[in-house]
Each structure stands twice: as C-alpha cells, then as structure tokens.
PDB file of C-alpha atoms in Angstrom:
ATOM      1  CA  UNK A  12       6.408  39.276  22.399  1.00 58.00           C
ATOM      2  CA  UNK A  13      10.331  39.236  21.074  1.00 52.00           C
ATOM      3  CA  UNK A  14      10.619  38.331  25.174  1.00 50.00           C
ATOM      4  CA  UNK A  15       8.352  36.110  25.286  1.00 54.00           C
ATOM      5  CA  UNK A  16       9.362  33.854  22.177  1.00 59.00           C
ATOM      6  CA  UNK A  17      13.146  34.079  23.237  1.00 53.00           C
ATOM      7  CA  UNK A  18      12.109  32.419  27.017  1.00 51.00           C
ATOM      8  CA  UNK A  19      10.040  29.834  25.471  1.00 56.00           C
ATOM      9  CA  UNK A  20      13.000  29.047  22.562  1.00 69.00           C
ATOM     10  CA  UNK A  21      15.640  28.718  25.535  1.00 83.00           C
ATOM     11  CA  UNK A  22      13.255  26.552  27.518  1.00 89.00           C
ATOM     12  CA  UNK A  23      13.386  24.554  24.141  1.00 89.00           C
ATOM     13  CA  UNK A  24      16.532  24.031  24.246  1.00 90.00           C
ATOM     14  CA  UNK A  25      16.697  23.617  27.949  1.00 91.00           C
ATOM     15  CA  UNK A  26      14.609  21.032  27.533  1.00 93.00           C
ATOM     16  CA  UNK A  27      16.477  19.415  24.542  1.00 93.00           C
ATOM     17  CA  UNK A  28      19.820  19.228  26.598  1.00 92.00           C
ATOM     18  CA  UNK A  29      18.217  17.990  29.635  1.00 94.00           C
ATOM     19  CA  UNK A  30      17.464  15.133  27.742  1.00 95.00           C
ATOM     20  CA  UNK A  31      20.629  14.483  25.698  1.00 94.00           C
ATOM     21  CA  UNK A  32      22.097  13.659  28.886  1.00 94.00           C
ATOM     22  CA  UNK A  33      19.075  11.874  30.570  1.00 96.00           C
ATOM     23  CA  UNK A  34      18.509   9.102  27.618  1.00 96.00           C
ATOM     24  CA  UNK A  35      22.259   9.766  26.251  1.00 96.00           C
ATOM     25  CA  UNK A  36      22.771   5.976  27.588  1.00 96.00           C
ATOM     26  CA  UNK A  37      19.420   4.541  26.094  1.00 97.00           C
ATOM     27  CA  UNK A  38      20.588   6.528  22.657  1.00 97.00           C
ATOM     28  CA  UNK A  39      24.103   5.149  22.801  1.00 96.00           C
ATOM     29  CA  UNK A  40      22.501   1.313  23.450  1.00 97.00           C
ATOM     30  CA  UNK A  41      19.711   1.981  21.004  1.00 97.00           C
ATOM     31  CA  UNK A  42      22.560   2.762  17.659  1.00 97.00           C
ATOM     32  CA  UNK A  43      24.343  -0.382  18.229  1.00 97.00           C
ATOM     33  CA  UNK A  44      21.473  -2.298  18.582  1.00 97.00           C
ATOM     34  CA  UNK A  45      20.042  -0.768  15.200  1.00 97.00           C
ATOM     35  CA  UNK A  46      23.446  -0.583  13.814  1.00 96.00           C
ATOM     36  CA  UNK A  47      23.912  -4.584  14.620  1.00 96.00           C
ATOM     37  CA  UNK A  48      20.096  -5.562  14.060  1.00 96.00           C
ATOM     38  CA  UNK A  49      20.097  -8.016  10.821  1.00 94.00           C
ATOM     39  CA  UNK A  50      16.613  -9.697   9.645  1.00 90.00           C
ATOM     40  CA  UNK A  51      14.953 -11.697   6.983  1.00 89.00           C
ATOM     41  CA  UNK A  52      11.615 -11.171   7.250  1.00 92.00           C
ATOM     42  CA  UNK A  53       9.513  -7.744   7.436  1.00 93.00           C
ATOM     43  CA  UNK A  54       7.690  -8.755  10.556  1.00 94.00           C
ATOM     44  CA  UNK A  55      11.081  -8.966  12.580  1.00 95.00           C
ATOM     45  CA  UNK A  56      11.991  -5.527  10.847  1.00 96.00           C
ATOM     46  CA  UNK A  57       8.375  -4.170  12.706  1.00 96.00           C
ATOM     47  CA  UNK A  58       8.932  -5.986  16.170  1.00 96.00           C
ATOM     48  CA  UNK A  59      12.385  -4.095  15.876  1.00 97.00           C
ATOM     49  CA  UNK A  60      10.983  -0.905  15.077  1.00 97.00           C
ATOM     50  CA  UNK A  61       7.986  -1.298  17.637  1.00 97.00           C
ATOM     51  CA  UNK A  62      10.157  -1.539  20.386  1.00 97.00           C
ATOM     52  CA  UNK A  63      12.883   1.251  18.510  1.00 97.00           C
ATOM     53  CA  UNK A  64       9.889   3.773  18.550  1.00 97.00           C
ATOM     54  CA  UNK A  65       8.418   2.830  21.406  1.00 97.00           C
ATOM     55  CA  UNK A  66      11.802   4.170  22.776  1.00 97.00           C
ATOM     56  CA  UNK A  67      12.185   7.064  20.917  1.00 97.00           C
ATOM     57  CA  UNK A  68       8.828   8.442  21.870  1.00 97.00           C
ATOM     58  CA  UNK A  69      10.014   9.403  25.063  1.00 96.00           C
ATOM     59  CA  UNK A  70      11.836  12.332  23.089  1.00 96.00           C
ATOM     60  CA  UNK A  71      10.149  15.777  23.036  1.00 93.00           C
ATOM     61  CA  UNK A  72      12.224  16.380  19.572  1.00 94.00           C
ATOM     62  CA  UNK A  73      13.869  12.955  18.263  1.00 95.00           C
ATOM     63  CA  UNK A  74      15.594  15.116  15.006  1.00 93.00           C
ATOM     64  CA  UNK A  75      16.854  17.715  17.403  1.00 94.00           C
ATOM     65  CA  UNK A  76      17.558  15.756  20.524  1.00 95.00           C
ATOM     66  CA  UNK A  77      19.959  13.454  17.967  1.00 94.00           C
ATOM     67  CA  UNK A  78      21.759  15.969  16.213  1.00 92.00           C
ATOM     68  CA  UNK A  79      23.839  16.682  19.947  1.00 90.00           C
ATOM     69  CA  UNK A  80      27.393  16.200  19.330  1.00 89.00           C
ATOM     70  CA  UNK A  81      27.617  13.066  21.191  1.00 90.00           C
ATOM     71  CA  UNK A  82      25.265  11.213  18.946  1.00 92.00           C
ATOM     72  CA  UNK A  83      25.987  12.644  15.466  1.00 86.00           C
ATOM     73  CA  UNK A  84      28.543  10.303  14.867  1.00 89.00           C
ATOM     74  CA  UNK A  85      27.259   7.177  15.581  1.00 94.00           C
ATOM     75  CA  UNK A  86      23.412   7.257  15.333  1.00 96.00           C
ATOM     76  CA  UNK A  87      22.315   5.004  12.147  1.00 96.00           C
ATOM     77  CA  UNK A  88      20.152   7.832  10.582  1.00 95.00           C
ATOM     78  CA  UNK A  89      19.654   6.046   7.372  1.00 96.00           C
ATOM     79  CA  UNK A  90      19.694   2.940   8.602  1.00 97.00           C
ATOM     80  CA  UNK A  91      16.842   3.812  10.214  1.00 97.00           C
ATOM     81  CA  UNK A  92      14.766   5.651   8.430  1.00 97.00           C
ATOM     82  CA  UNK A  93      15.567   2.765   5.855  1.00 97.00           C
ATOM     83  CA  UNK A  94      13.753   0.070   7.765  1.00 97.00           C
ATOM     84  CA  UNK A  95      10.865   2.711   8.926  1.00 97.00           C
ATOM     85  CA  UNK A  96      10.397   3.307   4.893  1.00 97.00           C
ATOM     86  CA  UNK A  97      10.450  -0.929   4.730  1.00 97.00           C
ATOM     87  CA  UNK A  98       7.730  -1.452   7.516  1.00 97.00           C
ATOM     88  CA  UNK A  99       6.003   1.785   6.086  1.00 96.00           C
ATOM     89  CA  UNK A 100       5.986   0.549   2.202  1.00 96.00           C
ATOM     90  CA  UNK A 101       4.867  -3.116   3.714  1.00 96.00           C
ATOM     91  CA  UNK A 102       2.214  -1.597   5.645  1.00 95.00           C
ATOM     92  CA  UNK A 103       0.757   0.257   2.384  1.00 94.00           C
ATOM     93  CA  UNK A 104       0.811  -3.214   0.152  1.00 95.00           C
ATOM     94  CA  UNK A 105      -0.526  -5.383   2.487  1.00 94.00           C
ATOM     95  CA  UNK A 106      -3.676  -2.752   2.629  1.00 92.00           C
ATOM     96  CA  UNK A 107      -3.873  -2.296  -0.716  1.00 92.00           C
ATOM     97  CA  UNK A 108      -3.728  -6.053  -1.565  1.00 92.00           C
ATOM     98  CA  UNK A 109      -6.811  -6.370   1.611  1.00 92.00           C
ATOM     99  CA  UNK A 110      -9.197  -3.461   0.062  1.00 90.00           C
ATOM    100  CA  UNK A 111      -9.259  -5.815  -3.273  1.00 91.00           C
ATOM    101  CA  UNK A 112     -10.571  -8.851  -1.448  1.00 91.00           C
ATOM    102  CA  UNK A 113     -14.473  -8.627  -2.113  1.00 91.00           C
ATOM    103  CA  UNK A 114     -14.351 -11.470   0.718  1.00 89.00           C
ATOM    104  CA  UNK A 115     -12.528  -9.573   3.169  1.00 88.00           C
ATOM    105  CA  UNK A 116     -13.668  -7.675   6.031  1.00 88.00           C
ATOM    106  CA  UNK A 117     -13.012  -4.030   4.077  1.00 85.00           C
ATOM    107  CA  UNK A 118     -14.848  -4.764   1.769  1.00 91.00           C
ATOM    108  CA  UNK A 119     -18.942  -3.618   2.227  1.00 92.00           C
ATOM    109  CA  UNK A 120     -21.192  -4.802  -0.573  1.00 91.00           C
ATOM    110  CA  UNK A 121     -23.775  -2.451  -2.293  1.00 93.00           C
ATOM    111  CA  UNK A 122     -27.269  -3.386  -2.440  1.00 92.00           C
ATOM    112  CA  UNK A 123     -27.660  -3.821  -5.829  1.00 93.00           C
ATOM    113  CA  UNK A 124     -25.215  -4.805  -9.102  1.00 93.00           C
ATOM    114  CA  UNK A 125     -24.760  -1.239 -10.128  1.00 93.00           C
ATOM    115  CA  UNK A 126     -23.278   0.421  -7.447  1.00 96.00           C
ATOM    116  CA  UNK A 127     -21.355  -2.716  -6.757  1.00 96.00           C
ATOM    117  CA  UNK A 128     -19.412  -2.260 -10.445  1.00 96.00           C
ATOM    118  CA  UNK A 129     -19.494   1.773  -9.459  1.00 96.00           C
ATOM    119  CA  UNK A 130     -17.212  -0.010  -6.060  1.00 95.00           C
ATOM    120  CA  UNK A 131     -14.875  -2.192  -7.876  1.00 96.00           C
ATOM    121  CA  UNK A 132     -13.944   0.226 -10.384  1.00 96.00           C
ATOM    122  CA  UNK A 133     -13.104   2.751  -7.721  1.00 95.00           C
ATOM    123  CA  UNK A 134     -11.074   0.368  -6.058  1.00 94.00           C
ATOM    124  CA  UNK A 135      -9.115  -0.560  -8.966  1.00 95.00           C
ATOM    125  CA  UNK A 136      -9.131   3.449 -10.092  1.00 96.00           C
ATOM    126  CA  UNK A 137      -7.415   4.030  -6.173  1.00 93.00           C
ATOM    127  CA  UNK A 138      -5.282   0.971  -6.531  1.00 93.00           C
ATOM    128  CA  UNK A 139      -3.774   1.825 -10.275  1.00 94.00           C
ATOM    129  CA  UNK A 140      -1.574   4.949  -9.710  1.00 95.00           C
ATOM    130  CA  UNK A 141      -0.300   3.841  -6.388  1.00 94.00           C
ATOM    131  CA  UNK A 142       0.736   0.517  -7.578  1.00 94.00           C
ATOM    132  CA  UNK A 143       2.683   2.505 -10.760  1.00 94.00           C
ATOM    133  CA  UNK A 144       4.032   4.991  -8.666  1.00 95.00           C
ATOM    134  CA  UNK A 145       5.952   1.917  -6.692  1.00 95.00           C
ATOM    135  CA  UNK A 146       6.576  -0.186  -9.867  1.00 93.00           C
ATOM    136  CA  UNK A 147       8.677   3.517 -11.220  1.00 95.00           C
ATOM    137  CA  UNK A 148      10.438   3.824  -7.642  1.00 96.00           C
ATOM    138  CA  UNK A 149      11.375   0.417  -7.011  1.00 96.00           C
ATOM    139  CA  UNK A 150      14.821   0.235  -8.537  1.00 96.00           C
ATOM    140  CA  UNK A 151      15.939   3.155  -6.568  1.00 97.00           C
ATOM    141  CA  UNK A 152      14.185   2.120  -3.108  1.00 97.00           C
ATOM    142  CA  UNK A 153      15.579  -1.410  -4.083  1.00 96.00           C
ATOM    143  CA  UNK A 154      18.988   0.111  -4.479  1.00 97.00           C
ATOM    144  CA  UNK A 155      18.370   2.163  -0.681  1.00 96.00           C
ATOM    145  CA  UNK A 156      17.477  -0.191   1.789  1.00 96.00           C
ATOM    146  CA  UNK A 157      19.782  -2.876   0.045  1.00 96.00           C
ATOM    147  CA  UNK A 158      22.661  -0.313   0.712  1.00 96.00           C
ATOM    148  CA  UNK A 159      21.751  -0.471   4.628  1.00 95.00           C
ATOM    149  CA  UNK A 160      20.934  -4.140   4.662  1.00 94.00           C
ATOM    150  CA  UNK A 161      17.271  -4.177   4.929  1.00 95.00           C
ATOM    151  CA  UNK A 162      15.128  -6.865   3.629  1.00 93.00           C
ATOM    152  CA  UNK A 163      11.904  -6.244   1.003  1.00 94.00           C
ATOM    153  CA  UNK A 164       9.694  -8.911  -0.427  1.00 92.00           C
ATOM    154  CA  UNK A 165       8.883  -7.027  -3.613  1.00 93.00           C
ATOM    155  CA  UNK A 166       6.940 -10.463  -4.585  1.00 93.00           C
ATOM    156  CA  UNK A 167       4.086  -8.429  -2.463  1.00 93.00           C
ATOM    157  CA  UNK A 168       4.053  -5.513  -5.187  1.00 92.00           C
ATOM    158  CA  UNK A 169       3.501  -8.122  -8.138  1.00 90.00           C
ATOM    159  CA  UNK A 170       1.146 -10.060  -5.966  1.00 92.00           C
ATOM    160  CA  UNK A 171      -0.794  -7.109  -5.852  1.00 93.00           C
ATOM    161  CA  UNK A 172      -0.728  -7.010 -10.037  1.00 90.00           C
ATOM    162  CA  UNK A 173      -1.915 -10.532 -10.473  1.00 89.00           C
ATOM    163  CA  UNK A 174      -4.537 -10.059  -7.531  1.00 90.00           C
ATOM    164  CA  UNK A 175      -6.083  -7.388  -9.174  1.00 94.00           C
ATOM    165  CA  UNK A 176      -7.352 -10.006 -11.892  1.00 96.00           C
ATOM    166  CA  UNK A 177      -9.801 -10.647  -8.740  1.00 95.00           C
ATOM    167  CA  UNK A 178     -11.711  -7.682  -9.758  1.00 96.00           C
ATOM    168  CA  UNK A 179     -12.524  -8.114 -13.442  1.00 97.00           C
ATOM    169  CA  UNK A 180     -13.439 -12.175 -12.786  1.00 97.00           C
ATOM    170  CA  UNK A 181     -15.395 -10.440  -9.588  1.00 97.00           C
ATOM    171  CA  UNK A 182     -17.602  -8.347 -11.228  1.00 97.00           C
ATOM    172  CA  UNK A 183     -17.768 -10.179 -14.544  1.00 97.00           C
ATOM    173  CA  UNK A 184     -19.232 -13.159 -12.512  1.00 97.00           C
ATOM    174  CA  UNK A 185     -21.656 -10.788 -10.714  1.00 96.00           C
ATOM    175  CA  UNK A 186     -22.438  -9.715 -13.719  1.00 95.00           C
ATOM    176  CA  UNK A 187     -23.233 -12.510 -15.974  1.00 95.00           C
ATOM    177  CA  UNK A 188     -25.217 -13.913 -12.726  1.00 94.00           C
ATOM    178  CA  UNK A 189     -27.282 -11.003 -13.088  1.00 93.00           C
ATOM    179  CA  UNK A 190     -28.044 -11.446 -16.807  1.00 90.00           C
ATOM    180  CA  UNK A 191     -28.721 -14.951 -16.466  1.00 90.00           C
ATOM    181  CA  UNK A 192     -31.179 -14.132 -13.493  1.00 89.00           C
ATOM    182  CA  UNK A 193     -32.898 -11.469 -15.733  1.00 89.00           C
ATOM    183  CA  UNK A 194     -32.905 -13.675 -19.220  1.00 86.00           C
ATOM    184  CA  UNK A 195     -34.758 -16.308 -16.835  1.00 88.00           C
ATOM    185  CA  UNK A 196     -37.479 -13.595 -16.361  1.00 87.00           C
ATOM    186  CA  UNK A 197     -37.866 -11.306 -19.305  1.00 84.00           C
ATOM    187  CA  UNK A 198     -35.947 -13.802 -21.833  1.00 80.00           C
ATOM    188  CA  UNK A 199     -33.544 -12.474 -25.219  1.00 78.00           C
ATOM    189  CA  UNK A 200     -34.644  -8.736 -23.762  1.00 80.00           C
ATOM    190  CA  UNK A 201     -32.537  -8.787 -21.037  1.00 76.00           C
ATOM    191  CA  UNK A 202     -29.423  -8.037 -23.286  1.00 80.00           C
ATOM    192  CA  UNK A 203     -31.104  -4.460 -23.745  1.00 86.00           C
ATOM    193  CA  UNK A 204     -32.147  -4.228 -20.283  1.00 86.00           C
ATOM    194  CA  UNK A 205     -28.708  -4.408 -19.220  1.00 90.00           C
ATOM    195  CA  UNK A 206     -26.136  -3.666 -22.586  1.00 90.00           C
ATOM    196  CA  UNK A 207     -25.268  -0.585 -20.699  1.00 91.00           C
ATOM    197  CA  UNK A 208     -23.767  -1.829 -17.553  1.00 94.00           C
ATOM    198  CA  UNK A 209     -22.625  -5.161 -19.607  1.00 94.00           C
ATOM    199  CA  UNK A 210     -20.304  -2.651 -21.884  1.00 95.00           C
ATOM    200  CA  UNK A 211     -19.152  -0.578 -18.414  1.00 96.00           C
ATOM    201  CA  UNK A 212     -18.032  -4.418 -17.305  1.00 97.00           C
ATOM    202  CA  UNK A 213     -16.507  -5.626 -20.619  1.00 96.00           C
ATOM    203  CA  UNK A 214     -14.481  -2.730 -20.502  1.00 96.00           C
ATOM    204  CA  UNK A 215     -13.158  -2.744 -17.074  1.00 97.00           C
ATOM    205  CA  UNK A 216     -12.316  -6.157 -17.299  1.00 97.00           C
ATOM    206  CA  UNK A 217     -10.412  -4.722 -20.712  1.00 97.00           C
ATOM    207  CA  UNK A 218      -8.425  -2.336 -18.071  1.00 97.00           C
ATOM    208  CA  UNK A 219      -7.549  -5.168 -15.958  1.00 97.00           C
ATOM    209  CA  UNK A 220      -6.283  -7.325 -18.891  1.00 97.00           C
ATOM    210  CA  UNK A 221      -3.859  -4.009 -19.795  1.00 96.00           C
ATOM    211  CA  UNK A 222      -2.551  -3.340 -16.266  1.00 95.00           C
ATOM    212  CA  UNK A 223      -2.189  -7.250 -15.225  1.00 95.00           C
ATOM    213  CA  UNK A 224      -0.773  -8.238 -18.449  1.00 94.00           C
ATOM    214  CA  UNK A 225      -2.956 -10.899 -19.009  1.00 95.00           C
ATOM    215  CA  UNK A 226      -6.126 -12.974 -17.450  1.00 96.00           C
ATOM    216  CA  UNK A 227      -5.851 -16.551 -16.155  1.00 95.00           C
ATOM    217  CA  UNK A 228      -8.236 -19.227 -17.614  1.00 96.00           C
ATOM    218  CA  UNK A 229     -11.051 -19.072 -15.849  1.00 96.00           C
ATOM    219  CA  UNK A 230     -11.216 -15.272 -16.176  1.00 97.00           C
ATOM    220  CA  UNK A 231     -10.617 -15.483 -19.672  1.00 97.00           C
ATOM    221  CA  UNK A 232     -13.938 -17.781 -20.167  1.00 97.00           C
ATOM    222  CA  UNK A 233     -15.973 -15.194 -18.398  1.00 97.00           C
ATOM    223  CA  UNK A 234     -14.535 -12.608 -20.485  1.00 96.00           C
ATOM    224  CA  UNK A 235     -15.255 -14.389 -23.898  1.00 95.00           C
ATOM    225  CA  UNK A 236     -18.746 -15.310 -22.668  1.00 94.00           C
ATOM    226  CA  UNK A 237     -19.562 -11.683 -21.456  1.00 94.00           C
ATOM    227  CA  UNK A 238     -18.100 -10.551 -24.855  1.00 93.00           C
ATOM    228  CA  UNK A 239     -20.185 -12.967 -26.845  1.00 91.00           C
ATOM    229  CA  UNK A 240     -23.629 -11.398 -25.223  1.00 89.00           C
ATOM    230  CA  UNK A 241     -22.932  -8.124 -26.459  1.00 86.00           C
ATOM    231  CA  UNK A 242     -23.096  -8.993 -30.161  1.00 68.00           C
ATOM    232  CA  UNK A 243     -21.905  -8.285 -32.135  1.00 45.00           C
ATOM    233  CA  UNK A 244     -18.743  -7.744 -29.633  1.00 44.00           C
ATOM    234  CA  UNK A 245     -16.546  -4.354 -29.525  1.00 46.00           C
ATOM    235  CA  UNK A 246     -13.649  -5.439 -28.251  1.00 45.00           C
ATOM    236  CA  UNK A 247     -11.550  -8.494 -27.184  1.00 47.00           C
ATOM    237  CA  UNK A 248      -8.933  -9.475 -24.555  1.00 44.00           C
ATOM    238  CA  UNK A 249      -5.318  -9.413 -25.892  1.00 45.00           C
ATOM    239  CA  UNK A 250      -6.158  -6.835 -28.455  1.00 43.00           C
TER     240      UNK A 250
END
C-alpha cells in the first residue's frame, strides 16, 4: 500500500512538471494578459474569464501546476481570483434579482392563491439573508477588487432591495383580486372566508416595507386598501 501510494504521488508530480514546461509559454502569455486586462463592464470581465478558464482547464492541478518556481513570481493570483469573485458575485445577483420576477421564466405559478403566497414568501425568506450577508461584506469586497482594478456595479445589489417591493404589490394584488372575486359571490362574508390568508399578506407586505425601506405609491394604495378590509386594522406601513 505505502508502495503503491508513493508510485501514484510521484506520477503526480511527474505529471505536474510535465506540464509546467508544456503550457509554461501559454502560462507566461496568460499573466500578462490578466495582469494588463482593464474593463468597465462585468460582461467583458466574463468574456475574459471564459476564455482565461477555458485555458486553464487544460491543467490537471491549476493551484499546484502554478506554484512552480517559474510562475510564482509573476502569476496575478489575486488579480484573478478577484475578477472570478466579480463574475461569481454578478452571477448570484442577477439570479436572485430573476427568481423574484413572477413574470419570468423561473417563476411556476401554483394553482390556487394559497400556495401562491406560501411561494412568494419563500422566495423573499431565500432572498433576505443572502441579500444581508452581501449588504455586511460589501465594504470589504468593495475595498478587494478595487485594490486589483476590477469593476462592480453594486447598483445591482440595491436593485435587488427596491425589486423586492415586486413581491408585496404581487401578492397583495393577487390577493385583493381574490377577495373582490369572492365578495362578488358570497358578499360582506368573504372578509371571514379569507381574514386568515388576508393577515398572512398584510404582514408580509409589512416585511417588505422593513427590508426595502419603504413602498412606492402604487404599492402603498394596495397596502392601505388591504389594511382597511381587515377592520379594524392591526398594523400599518411606516410604523
């Protein structure tokens, strides 16, 4: 076994100098190029990269074929793995701002209004801590890929903030539909049909309000009318 393991670690590192010095040029041409690359937007950062990885990926071990002494000096680690944590953290925004598009091709609609809320306030419950957890780091990943020159639109991360106002005037207008479809059937009993999953609404929307800092008009006129059904009402935006 000890014999064994020791023949397959050298052919490891067989392996690892063979191809220090068979890609040692593509290396050498591939640090200047990231050394040198300069961009404004994200999507040149990812054509970059594309092509960067699509290089790299001819390495059996990228970490251990770059740590040979000939490289160790002039391969751009963090700059790098700076613009791979850009395109990564873009990558993760743009998805997160998709999945809250009730319009958009991720998103599959329940059969009926119930399970629909039970969706949207998953979606906002999945959204929430991620969105913190990059509002608490961004000073400090700010501060990183500005120190190698790499390019962020954090306007994306508050985009994602206002957008989630989307979800409250969603399933408020869903919602109030429903009421006003029921109230045309069983009239002034439909407010006890439904006070249940009216409340569950009233106070997501509340949740929204907190994280978003605020609702825009229109959102705030479905909130004050949803409010006013449930009478007499528990609870009110801005408080």
């Amino acid at each position: 076994a000890v014999k064994d393991e020791l023949e397959s670690r050298s052919s490891y590192v067989r392996q690892i100098n063979a191809e220090r010095d068979k890609f040692g040029p593509m290396i050498l041409d591939l640090a200047r190029q990231i050394s040198g690359f300069r961009a404004h937007r994200i999507e040149h950062i990812q054509a970059f990269l594309a092509e960067v990885e699509r290089r790299l990926a001819r390495l059996t071990d990228e970490r251990m074929v770059l740590k040979g002494e000939k490289f160790a000096e002039v391969w751009p680690e963090r700059r790098l793995d700076a613009m791979r944590e850009a395109a990564a953290l873009d990558r993760e925004l743009t998805a997160l701002l998709q999945s809250m598009d009730p319009e958009g091709p991720q998103w599959e609609a329940k059969n009926n209004v119930k399970d629909e809320l039970a969706q949207v306030v998953e979606k906002f419950d999945v959204l929430r801590p991620q969105v913190d957890a990059r509002v608490r780091a961004k000073d400090e990943v700010r501060r990183r890929l500005a120190a190698e020159k790499v390019p962020f639109d954090w306007a994306l991360l508050d985009k994602i903030v206002v957008s989630s106002v989307g979800l409250a005037k969603y399933a408020m207008s869903m919602m109030l539909s429903a009421y006003d479809d029921l109230s045309a059937q069983i009239g002034p009993s439909a407010v006890t049909r439904m006070e249940a999953i009216l409340e569950r609404t009233l106070r997501f929307a509340f949740r929204i309000h907190q994280f978003a800092g605020g609702f825009d008009q229109h959102t705030t006129e479905l909130f004050s009318k949803l409010n006013g059904i449930l009478s007499p009402p528990e609870i009110a935006a801005g408080q």
